[in-house]
Coordinates of C-alpha atoms in Angstrom, one line a residue:
X1329 CA -11.0 -4.0 4.2
X1330 CA -12.2 -1.5 1.7
X1331 CA -10.1 -0.4 -1.4
X1332 CA -10.7 2.9 -3.2
X1333 CA -8.9 3.4 -6.5
X1334 CA -8.7 6.2 -9.0
X1335 CA -6.4 6.9 -12.0
X1336 CA -5.4 10.4 -13.2
X1337 CA -2.6 11.3 -15.6
X1338 CA -1.1 7.8 -15.5
X1339 CA -0.9 7.8 -11.7
X1340 CA -3.0 5.4 -9.8
X1341 CA -4.2 6.3 -6.3
X1342 CA -5.1 3.5 -4.0
X1343 CA -6.6 4.1 -0.5
X1344 CA -6.8 1.2 1.9
X1345 CA -9.3 1.3 4.8
X1346 CA -9.5 -1.2 7.6
X1347 CA -7.2 -4.2 8.0
X1348 CA -4.8 -5.6 5.4
X1349 CA -4.3 -9.2 6.5
X1350 CA -4.6 -12.7 5.0
X1351 CA -8.3 -12.6 4.6
X1352 CA -8.4 -9.3 2.7
X1353 CA -5.3 -9.4 0.4
X1354 CA -6.9 -11.1 -2.6
X1355 CA -8.7 -8.0 -4.0
X1356 CA -5.6 -5.9 -3.7
X1357 CA -3.4 -8.6 -5.3
X1358 CA -5.9 -8.7 -8.3
X1359 CA -5.7 -5.0 -8.6
X1360 CA -1.9 -5.0 -8.5
X1361 CA -1.8 -7.4 -11.5
X1362 CA -3.7 -4.7 -13.5
X1363 CA -1.5 -1.7 -12.8
X1364 CA 2.0 -2.6 -13.9
X1365 CA 4.2 0.2 -15.0
X1366 CA 2.2 3.1 -13.5
X1367 CA 3.2 5.5 -10.8
X1368 CA 1.2 4.8 -7.6
X1369 CA 0.2 6.7 -4.5
X1370 CA -0.8 4.3 -1.7
X1371 CA -2.9 6.2 0.9
X1372 CA -2.8 4.4 4.3
X1373 CA -4.4 7.1 6.3
X1374 CA -7.3 4.8 7.3
X1375 CA -5.4 1.5 7.4
X1376 CA -5.7 0.2 11.0
X1377 CA -3.6 -3.0 10.8
X1378 CA -1.2 -4.8 8.5
X1379 CA 0.0 -8.4 8.6
X1380 CA 2.8 -10.2 6.9
X1381 CA 0.4 -11.0 4.1
X1382 CA -0.3 -7.3 3.7
X1383 CA 3.4 -6.6 3.6
X1384 CA 3.8 -9.1 0.8
X1385 CA 1.1 -7.2 -1.1
X1386 CA 2.8 -3.9 -0.6
X1387 CA 6.1 -5.4 -1.7
X1388 CA 4.4 -6.8 -4.9
X1389 CA 2.9 -3.4 -5.5
X1390 CA 6.4 -1.8 -5.1
X1391 CA 7.9 -4.2 -7.6
X1392 CA 5.0 -3.7 -10.1
X1393 CA 4.9 0.1 -10.3
X1394 CA 7.5 2.5 -11.6
X1395 CA 7.2 4.7 -8.5
X1396 CA 5.4 4.0 -5.3
X1397 CA 4.7 6.7 -2.8
X1398 CA 3.2 5.6 0.6
X1399 CA 1.1 8.3 2.3
X1400 CA 0.2 8.7 5.9
X1401 CA 0.7 5.3 7.6
X1402 CA -0.3 5.4 11.2
X1403 CA 2.2 4.7 14.0
X1404 CA 1.6 1.0 14.2
X1405 CA 2.0 0.5 10.4
X1406 CA 5.1 2.7 10.4
X1407 CA 6.6 0.6 13.1
X1408 CA 5.9 -2.5 11.2
X1409 CA 7.6 -0.9 8.1
X1410 CA 10.6 0.0 10.3
X1411 CA 11.0 -3.4 11.9
X1412 CA 10.8 -5.2 8.5
X1413 CA 13.1 -2.8 6.7
X1414 CA 10.4 -1.5 4.3
X1415 CA 11.5 2.1 5.3
X1416 CA 14.8 1.4 3.5
X1417 CA 13.1 1.3 0.1
X1418 CA 9.6 2.8 0.4
X1419 CA 9.0 6.5 -0.2
X1420 CA 6.9 7.2 2.9
X1421 CA 5.3 10.7 3.2
X1422 CA 3.3 12.2 6.0
X1423 CA 0.8 14.7 4.6
X1424 CA -1.1 16.9 7.1

């Protein structure tokens, strides 16, 4: 997995590329520890797969930020969010 991060006007943008699973969560978890109390845009346009470990990271990110906006998850990731109830609390936006 690749992570791209930028910060502008106290808003952190994180773009995840590839697979977010047990073997790739450590770098994201370390990043989450550094960004508490910021607004966050999580771009999932290029995220191909998410496991339960990846869901745990997103939940941790949600709890660490003041506002989390999830952008462009694919159909499979959206379905995982729906099945697990993440759609009940995540602000999920599809941008064209």
